[in-house]
Coordinates of N, CA, C and O in Angstrom, one line a residue:
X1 N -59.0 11.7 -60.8 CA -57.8 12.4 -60.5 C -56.9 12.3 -61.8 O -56.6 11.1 -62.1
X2 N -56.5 13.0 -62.3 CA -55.4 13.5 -63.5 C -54.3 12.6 -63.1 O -54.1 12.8 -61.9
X3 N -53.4 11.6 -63.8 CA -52.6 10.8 -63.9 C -51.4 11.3 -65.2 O -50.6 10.5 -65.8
X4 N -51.4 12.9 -65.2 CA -50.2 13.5 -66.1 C -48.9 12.4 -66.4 O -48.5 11.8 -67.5
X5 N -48.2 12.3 -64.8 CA -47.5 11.0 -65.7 C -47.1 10.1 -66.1 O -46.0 9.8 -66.4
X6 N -48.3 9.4 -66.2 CA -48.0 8.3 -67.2 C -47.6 9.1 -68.5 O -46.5 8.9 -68.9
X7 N -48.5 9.9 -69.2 CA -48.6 10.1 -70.4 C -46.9 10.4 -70.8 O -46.4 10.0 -71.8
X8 N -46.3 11.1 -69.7 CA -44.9 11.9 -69.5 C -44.1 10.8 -70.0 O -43.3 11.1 -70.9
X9 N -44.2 9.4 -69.4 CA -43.0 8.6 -69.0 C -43.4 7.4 -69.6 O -42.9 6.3 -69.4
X10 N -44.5 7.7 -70.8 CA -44.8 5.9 -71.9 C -44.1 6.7 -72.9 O -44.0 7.9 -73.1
X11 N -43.5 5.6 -73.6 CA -42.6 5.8 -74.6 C -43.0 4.6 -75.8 O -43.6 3.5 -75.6
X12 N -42.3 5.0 -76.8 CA -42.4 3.8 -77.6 C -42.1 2.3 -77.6 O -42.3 1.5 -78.5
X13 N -41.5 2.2 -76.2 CA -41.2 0.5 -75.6 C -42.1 0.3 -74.6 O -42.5 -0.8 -74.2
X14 N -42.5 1.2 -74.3 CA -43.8 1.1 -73.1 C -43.4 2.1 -72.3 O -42.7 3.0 -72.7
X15 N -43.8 2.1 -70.5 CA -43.9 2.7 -69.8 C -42.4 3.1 -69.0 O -41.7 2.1 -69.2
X16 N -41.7 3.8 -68.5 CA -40.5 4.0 -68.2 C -40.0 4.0 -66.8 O -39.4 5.0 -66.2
X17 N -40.3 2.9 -66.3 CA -40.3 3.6 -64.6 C -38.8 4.2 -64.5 O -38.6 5.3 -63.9
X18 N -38.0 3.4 -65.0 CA -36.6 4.1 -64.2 C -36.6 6.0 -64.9 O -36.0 6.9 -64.3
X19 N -37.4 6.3 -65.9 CA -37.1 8.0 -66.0 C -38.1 8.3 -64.9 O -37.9 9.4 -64.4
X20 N -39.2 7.6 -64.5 CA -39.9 8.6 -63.5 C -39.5 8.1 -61.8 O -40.0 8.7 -60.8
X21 N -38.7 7.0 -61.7 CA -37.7 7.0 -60.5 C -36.9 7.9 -60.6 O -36.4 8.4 -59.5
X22 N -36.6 8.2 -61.5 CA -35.1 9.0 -62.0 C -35.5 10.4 -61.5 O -34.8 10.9 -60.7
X23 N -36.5 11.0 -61.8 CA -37.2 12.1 -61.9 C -37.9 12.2 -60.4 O -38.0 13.3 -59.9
X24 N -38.3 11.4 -59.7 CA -38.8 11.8 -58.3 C -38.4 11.6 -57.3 O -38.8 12.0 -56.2
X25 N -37.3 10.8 -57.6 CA -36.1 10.3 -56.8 C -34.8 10.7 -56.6 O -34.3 11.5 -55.8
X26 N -34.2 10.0 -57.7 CA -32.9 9.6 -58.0 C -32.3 11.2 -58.1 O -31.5 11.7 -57.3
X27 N -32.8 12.0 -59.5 CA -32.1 13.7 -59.2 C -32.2 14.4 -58.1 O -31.3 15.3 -57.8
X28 N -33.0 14.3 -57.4 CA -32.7 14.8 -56.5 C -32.3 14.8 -54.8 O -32.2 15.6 -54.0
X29 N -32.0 13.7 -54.9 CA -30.6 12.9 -54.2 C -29.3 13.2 -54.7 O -28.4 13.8 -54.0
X30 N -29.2 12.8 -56.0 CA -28.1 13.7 -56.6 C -27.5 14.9 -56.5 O -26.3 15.2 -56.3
X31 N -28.5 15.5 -56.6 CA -28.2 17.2 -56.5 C -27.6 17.4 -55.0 O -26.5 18.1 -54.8
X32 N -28.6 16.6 -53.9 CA -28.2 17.5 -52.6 C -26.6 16.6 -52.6 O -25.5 17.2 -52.5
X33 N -26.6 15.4 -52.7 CA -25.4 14.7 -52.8 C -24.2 15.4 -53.3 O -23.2 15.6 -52.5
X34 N -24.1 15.8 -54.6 CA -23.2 16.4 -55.7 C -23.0 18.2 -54.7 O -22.0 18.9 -54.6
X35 N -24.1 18.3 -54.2 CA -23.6 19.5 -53.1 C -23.2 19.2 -51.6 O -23.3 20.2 -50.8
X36 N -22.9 18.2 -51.2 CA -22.3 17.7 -50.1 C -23.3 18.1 -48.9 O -23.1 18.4 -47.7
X37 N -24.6 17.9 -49.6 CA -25.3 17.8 -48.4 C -25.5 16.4 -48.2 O -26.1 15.9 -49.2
X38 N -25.4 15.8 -47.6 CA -25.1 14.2 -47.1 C -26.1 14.1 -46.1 O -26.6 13.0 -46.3
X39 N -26.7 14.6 -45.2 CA -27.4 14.3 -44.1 C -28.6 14.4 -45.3 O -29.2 13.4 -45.6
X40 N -28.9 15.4 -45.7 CA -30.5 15.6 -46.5 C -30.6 14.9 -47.6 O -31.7 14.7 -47.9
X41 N -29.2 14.2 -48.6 CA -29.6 13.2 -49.6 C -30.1 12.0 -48.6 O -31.0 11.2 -48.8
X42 N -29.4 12.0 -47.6 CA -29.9 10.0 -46.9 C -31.5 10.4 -46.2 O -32.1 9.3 -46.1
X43 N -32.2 11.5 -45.8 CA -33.1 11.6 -45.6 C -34.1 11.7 -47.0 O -35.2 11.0 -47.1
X44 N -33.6 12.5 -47.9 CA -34.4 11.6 -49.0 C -34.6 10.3 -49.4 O -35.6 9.7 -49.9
X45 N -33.8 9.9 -49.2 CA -33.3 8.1 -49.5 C -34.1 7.8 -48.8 O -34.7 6.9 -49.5
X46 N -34.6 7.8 -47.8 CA -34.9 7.3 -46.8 C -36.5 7.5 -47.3 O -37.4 6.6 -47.5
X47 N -36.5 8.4 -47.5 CA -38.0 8.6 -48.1 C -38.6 8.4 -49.4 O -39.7 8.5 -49.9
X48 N -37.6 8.0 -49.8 CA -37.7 7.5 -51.6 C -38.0 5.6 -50.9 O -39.1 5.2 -50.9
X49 N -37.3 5.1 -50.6 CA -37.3 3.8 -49.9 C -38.9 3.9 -49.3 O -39.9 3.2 -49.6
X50 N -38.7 4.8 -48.3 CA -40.8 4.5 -48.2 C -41.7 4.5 -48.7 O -42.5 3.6 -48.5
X51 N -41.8 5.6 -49.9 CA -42.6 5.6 -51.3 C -42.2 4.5 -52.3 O -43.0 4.6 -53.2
X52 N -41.3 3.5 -52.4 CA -41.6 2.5 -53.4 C -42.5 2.0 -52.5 O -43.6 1.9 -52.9
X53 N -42.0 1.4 -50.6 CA -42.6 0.1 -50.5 C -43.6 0.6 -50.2 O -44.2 -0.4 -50.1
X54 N -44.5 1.7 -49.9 CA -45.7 1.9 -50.0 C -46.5 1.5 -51.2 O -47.5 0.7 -51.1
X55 N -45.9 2.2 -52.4 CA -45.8 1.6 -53.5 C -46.5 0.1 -53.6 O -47.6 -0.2 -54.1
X56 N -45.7 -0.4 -53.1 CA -45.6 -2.1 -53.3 C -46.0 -2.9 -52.4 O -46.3 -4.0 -52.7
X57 N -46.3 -2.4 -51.0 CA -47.4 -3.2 -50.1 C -48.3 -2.7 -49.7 O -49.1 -3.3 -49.0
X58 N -48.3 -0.9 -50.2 CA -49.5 -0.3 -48.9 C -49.1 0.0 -47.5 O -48.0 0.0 -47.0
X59 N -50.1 0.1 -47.0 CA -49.8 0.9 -45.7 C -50.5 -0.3 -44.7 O -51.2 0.1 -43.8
X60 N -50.2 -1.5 -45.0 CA -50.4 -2.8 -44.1 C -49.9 -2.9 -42.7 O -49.0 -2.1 -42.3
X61 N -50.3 -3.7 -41.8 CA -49.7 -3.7 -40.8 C -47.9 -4.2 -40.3 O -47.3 -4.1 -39.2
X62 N -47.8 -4.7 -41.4 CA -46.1 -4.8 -41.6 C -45.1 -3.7 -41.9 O -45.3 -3.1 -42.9
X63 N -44.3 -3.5 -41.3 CA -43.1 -2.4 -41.9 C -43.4 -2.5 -43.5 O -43.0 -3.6 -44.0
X64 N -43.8 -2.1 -44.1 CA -43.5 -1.7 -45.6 C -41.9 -1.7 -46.6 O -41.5 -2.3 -47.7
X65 N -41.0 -0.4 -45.2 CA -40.0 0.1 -45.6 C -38.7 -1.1 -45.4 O -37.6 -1.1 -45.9
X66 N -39.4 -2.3 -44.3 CA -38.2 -3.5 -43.8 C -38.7 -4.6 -45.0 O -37.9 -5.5 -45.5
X67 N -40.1 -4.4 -45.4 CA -39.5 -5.3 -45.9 C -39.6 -4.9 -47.8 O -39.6 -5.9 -48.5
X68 N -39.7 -4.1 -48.1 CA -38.9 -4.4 -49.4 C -37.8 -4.1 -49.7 O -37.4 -4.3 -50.9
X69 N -36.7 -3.5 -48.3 CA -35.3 -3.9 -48.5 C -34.7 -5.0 -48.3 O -33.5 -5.1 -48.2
X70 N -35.7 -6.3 -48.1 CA -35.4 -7.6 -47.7 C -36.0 -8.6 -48.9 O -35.5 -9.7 -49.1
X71 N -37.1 -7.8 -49.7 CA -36.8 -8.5 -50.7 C -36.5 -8.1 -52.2 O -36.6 -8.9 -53.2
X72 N -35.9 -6.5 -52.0 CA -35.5 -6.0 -53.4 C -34.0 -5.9 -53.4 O -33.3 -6.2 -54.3
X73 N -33.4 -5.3 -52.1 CA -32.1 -4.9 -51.7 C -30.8 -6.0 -51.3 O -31.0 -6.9 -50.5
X74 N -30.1 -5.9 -51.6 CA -29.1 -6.7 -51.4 C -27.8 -5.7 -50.4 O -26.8 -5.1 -50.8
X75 N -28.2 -5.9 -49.1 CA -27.6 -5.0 -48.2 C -26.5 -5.3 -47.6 O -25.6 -4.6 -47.1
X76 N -26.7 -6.6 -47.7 CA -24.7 -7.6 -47.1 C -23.6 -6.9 -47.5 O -22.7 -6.6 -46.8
X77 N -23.8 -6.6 -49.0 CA -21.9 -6.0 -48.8 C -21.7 -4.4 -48.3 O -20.7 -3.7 -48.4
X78 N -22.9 -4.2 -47.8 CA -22.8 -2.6 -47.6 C -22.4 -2.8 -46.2 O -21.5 -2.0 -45.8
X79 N -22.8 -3.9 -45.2 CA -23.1 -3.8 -44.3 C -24.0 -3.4 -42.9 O -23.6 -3.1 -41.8
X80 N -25.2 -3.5 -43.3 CA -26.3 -2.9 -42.7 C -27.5 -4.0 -42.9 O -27.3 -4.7 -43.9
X81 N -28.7 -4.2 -42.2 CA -29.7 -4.3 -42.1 C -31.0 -3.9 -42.7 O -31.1 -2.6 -43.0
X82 N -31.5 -4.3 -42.9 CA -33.3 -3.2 -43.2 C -33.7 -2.7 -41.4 O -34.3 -1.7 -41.0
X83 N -33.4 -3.5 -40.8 CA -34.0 -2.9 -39.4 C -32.9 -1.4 -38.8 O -33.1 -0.3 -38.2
X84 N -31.9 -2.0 -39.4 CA -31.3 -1.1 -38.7 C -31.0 0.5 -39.7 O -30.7 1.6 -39.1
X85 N -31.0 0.5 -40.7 CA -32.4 1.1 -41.8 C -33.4 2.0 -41.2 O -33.3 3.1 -40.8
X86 N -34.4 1.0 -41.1 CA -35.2 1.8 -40.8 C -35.5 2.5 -39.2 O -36.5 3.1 -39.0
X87 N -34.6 2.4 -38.1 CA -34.1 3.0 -36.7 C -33.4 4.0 -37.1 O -33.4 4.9 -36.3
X88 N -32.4 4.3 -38.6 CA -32.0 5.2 -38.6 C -32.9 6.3 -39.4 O -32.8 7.6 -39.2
X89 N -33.5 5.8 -40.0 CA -35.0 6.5 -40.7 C -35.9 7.3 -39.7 O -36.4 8.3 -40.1
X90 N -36.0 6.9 -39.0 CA -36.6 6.9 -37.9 C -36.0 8.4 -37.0 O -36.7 9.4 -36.7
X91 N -34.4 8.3 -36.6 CA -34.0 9.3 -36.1 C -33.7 10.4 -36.8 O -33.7 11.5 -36.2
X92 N -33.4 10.2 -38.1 CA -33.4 11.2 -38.7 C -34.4 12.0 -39.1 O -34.5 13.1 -38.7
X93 N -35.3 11.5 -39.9 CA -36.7 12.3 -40.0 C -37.5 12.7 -39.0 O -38.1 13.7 -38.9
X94 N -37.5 11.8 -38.1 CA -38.0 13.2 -36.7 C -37.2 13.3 -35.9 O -37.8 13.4 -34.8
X95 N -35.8 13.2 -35.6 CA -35.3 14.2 -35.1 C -33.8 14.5 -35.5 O -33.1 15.1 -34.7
X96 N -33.4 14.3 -36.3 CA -32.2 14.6 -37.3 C -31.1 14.3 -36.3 O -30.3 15.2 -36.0
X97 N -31.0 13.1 -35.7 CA -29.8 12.4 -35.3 C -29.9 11.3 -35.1 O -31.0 10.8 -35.3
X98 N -28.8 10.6 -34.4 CA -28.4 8.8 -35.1 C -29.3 8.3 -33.6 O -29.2 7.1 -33.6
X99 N -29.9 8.7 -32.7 CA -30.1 7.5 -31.9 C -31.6 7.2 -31.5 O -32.1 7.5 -30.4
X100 N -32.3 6.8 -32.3 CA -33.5 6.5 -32.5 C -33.6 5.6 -30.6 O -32.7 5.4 -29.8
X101 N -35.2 5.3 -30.5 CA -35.2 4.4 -29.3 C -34.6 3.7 -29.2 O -33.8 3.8 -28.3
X102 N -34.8 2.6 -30.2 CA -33.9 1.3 -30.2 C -32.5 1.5 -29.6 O -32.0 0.9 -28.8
X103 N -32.1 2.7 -30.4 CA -30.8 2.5 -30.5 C -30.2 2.8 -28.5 O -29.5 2.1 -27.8
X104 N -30.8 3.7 -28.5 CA -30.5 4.5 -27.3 C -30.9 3.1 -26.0 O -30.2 3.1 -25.0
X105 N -32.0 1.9 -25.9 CA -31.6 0.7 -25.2 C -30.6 -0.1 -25.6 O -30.4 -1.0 -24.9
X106 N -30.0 0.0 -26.6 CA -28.9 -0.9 -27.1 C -29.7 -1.9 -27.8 O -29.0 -2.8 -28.1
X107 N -31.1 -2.0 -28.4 CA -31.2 -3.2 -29.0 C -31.3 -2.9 -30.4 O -32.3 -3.4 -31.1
X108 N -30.3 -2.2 -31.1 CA -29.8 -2.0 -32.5 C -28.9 -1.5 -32.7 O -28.6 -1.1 -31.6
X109 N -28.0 -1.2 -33.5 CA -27.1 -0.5 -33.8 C -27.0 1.4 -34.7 O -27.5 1.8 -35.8
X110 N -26.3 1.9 -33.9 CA -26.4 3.1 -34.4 C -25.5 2.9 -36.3 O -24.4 2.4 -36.8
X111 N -26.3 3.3 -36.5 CA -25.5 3.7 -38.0 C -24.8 5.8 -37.8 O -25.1 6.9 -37.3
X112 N -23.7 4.7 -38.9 CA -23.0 6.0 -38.8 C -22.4 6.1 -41.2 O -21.6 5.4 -41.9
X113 N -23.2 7.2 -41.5 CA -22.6 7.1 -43.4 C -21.2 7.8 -43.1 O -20.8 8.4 -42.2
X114 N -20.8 7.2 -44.3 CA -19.6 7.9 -44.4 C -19.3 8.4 -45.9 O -19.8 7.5 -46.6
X115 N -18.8 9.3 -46.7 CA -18.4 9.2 -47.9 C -16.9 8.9 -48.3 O -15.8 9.0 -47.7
X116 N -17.1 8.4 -49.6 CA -15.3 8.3 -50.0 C -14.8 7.3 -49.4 O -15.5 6.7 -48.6
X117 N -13.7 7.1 -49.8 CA -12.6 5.6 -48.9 C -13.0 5.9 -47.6 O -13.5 6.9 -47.0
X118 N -12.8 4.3 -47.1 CA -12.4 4.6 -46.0 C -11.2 4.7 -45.2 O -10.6 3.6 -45.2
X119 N -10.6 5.5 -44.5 CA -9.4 5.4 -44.6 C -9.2 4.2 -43.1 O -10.0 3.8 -42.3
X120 N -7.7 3.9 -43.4 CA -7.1 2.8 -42.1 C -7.3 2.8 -40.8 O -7.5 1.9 -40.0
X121 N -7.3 4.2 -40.6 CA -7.4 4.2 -39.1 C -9.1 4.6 -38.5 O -9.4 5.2 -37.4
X122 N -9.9 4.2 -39.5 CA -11.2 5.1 -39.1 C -12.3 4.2 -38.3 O -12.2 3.0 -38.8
X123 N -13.1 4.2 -37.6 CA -13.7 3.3 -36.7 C -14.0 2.6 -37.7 O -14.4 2.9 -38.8
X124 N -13.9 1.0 -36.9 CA -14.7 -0.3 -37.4 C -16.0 -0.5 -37.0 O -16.2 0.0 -35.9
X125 N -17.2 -1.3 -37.7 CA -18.4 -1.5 -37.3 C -18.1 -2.1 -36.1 O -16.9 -2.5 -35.9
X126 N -19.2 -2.4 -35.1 CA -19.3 -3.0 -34.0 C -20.4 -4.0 -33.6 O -21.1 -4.5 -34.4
X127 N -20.5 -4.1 -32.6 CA -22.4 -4.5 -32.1 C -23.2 -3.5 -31.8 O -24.4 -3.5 -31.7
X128 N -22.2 -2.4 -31.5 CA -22.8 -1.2 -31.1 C -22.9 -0.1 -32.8 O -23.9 0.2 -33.4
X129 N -22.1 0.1 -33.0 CA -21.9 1.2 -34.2 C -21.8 0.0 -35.9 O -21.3 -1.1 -36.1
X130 N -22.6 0.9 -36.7 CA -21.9 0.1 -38.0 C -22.0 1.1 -38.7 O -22.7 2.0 -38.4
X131 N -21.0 1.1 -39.9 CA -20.4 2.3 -40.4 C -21.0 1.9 -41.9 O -21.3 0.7 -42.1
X132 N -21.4 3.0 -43.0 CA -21.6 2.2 -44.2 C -21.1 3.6 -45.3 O -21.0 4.8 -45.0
X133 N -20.9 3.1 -46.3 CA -20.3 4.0 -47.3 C -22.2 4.7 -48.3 O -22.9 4.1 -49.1
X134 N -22.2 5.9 -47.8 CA -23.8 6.4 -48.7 C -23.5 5.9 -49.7 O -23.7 4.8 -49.9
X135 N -22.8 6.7 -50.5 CA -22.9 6.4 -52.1 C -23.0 4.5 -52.4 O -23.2 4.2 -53.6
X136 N -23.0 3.9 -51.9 CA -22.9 2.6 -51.7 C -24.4 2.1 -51.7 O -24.9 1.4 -52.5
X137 N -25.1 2.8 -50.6 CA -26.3 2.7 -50.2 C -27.1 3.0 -51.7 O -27.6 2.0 -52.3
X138 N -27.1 4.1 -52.0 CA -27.4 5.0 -53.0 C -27.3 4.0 -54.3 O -28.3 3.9 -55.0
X139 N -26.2 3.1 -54.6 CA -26.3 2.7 -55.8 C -27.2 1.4 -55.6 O -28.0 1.0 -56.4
X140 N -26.8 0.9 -54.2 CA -27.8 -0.1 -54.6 C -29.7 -0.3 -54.1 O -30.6 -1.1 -54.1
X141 N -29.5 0.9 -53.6 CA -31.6 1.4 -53.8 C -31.6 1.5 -55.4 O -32.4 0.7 -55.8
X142 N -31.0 2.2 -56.3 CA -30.9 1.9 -57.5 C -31.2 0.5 -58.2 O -31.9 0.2 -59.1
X143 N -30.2 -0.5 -57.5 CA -30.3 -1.9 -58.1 C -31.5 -2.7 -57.4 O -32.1 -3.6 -57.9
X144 N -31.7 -2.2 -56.3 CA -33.1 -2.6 -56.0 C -33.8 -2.2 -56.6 O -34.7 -3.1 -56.7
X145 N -34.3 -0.7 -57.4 CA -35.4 -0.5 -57.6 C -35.5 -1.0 -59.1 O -36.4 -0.6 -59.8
X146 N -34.6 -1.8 -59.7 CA -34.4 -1.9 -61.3 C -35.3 -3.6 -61.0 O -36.2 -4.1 -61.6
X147 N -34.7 -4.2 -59.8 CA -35.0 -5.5 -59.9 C -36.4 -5.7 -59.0 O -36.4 -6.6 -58.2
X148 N -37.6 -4.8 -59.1 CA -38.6 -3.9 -58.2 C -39.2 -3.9 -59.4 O -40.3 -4.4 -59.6
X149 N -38.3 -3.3 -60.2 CA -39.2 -2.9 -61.9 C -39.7 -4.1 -62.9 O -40.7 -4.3 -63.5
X150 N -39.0 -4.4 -62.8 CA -38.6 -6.3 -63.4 C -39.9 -7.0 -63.0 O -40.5 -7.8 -63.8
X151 N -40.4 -6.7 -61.6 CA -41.7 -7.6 -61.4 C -42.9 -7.2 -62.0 O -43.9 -8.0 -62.1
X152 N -43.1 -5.8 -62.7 CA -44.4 -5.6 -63.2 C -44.3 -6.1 -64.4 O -45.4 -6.3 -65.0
X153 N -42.8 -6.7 -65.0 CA -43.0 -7.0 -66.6 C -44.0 -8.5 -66.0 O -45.1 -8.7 -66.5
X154 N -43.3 -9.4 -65.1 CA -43.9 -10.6 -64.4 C -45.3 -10.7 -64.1 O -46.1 -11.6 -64.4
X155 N -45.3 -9.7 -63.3 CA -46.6 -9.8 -63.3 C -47.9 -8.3 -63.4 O -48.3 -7.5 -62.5
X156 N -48.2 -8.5 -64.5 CA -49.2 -6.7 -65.0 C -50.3 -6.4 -64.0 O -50.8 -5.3 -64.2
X157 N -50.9 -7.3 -63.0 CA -51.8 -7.4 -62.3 C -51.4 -6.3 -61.5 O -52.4 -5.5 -61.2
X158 N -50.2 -5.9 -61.1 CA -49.6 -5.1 -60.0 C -49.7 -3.5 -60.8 O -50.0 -2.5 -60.1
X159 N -49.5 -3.6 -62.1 CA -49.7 -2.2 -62.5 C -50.9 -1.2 -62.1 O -50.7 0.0 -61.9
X160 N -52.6 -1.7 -61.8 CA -53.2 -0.9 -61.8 C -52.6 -0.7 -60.2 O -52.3 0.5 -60.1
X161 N -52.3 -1.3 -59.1 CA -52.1 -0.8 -57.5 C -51.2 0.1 -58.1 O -51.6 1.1 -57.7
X162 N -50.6 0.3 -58.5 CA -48.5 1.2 -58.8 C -49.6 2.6 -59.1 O -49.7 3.6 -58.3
X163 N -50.3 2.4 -60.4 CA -51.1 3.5 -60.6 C -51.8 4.1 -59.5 O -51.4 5.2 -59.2
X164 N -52.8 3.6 -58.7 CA -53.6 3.7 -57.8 C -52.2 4.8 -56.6 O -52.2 6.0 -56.3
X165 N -51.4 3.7 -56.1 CA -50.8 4.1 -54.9 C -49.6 5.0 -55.7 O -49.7 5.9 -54.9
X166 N -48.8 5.3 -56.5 CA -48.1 6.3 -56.6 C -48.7 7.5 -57.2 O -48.0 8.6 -57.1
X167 N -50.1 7.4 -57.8 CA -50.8 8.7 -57.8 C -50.6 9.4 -56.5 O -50.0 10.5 -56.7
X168 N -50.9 9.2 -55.3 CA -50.3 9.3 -54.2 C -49.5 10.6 -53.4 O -49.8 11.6 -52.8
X169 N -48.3 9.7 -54.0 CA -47.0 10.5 -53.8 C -46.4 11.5 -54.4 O -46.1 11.6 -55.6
X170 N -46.2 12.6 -53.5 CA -45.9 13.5 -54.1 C -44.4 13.9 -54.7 O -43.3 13.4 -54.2
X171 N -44.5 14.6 -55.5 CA -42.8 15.1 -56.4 C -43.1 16.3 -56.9 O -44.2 16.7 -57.4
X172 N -41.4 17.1 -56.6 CA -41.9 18.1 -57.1 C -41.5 17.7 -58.7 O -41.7 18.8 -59.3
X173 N -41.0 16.7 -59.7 CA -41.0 16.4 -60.8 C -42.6 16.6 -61.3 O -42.9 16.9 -62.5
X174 N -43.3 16.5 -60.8 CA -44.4 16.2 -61.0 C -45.9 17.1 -60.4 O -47.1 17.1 -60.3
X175 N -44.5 17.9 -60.2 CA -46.1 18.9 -59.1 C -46.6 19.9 -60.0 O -45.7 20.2 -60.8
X176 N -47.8 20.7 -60.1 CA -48.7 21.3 -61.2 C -47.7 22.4 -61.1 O -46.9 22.4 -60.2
X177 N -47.8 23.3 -61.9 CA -46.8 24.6 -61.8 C -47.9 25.7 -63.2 O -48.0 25.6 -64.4
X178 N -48.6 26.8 -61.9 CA -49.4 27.8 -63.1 C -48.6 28.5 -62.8 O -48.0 28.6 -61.7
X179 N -48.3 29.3 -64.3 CA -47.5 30.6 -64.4 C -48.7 31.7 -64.8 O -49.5 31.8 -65.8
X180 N -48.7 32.6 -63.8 CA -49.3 33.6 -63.8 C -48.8 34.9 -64.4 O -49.5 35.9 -64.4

């Protein structure tokens, strides 16, 4: 199978993950973001978050997606969970609203993004509701995925799986394009 890019994304310091995070990810979150589509950047997000931890554990019998926001992400000051994360992942990609199972017995909390300040009078998180700022979210899947990156310098054993399993994944950064 054709591994185009690598060749794309080695440079003269070596290999570049953050331009080919940048490129299958990160722009285009951006884009729908910077056009105020907000529901379809956090569903990419959501799907960029599955493709690293697939990435990085495979398709094991463990959440993948819980847990390498548990050990790449630092979600405390956002206020949110990896579980409750992934219940919202859940509702949105198949069925593009906030109340996945869980949510709907009460044994999680609905999330609710918001952009921009928050202003004074606007609901507080609960037991039931928790509120989180996207762009928030957004920067730090970023700082996770830099300190994500950091483990292949640690350990190179992991490079050929990264090869193996993000050959994989699809992008349109990266998808064949004949001009006829």
């Amino acid at each position: 199978m054709a591994i185009d890019y690598i060749g794309t994304f080695f440079t003269d310091e070596g290999f570049d993950f953050t331009g080919l995070l940048n490129a299958d990810f990160f722009e285009p979150i951006r884009i729908l973001f910077r056009a105020e589509h907000y529901v379809s950047a956090t569903k990419l997000l959501v799907v960029a978050i599955d493709s690293v931890a697939y990435v990085e554990f495979g398709d094991g019998e463990r959440n993948p997606f819980v847990a390498w926001l548990y050990r790449y992400a630092n979600l405390g000051p956002i206020g949110v969970t990896p579980e409750e994360l992934w219940e919202q992942r859940n509702s949105l990609l198949h069925m593009s609203n906030l109340d996945s199972r869980k949510v709907k017995k009460g044994e999680i909390r609905r999330l609710v993004a918001y952009v921009g300040g928050s202003p004074l009078d606007a609901p507080r998180s609960s037991e039931t509701m928790g509120y989180f700022n996207l762009q928030h979210l957004i920067v730090e899947f970023g700082h996770a995925c830099g300190r994500w990156c950091d483990t292949y310098d640690k350990d190179r054993a992991k490079i050929d799986q990264f090869v193996e399993r993000y050959d994989l994944i699809a992008s349109d950064a990266r998808m064949m394009k004949v001009h006829v």
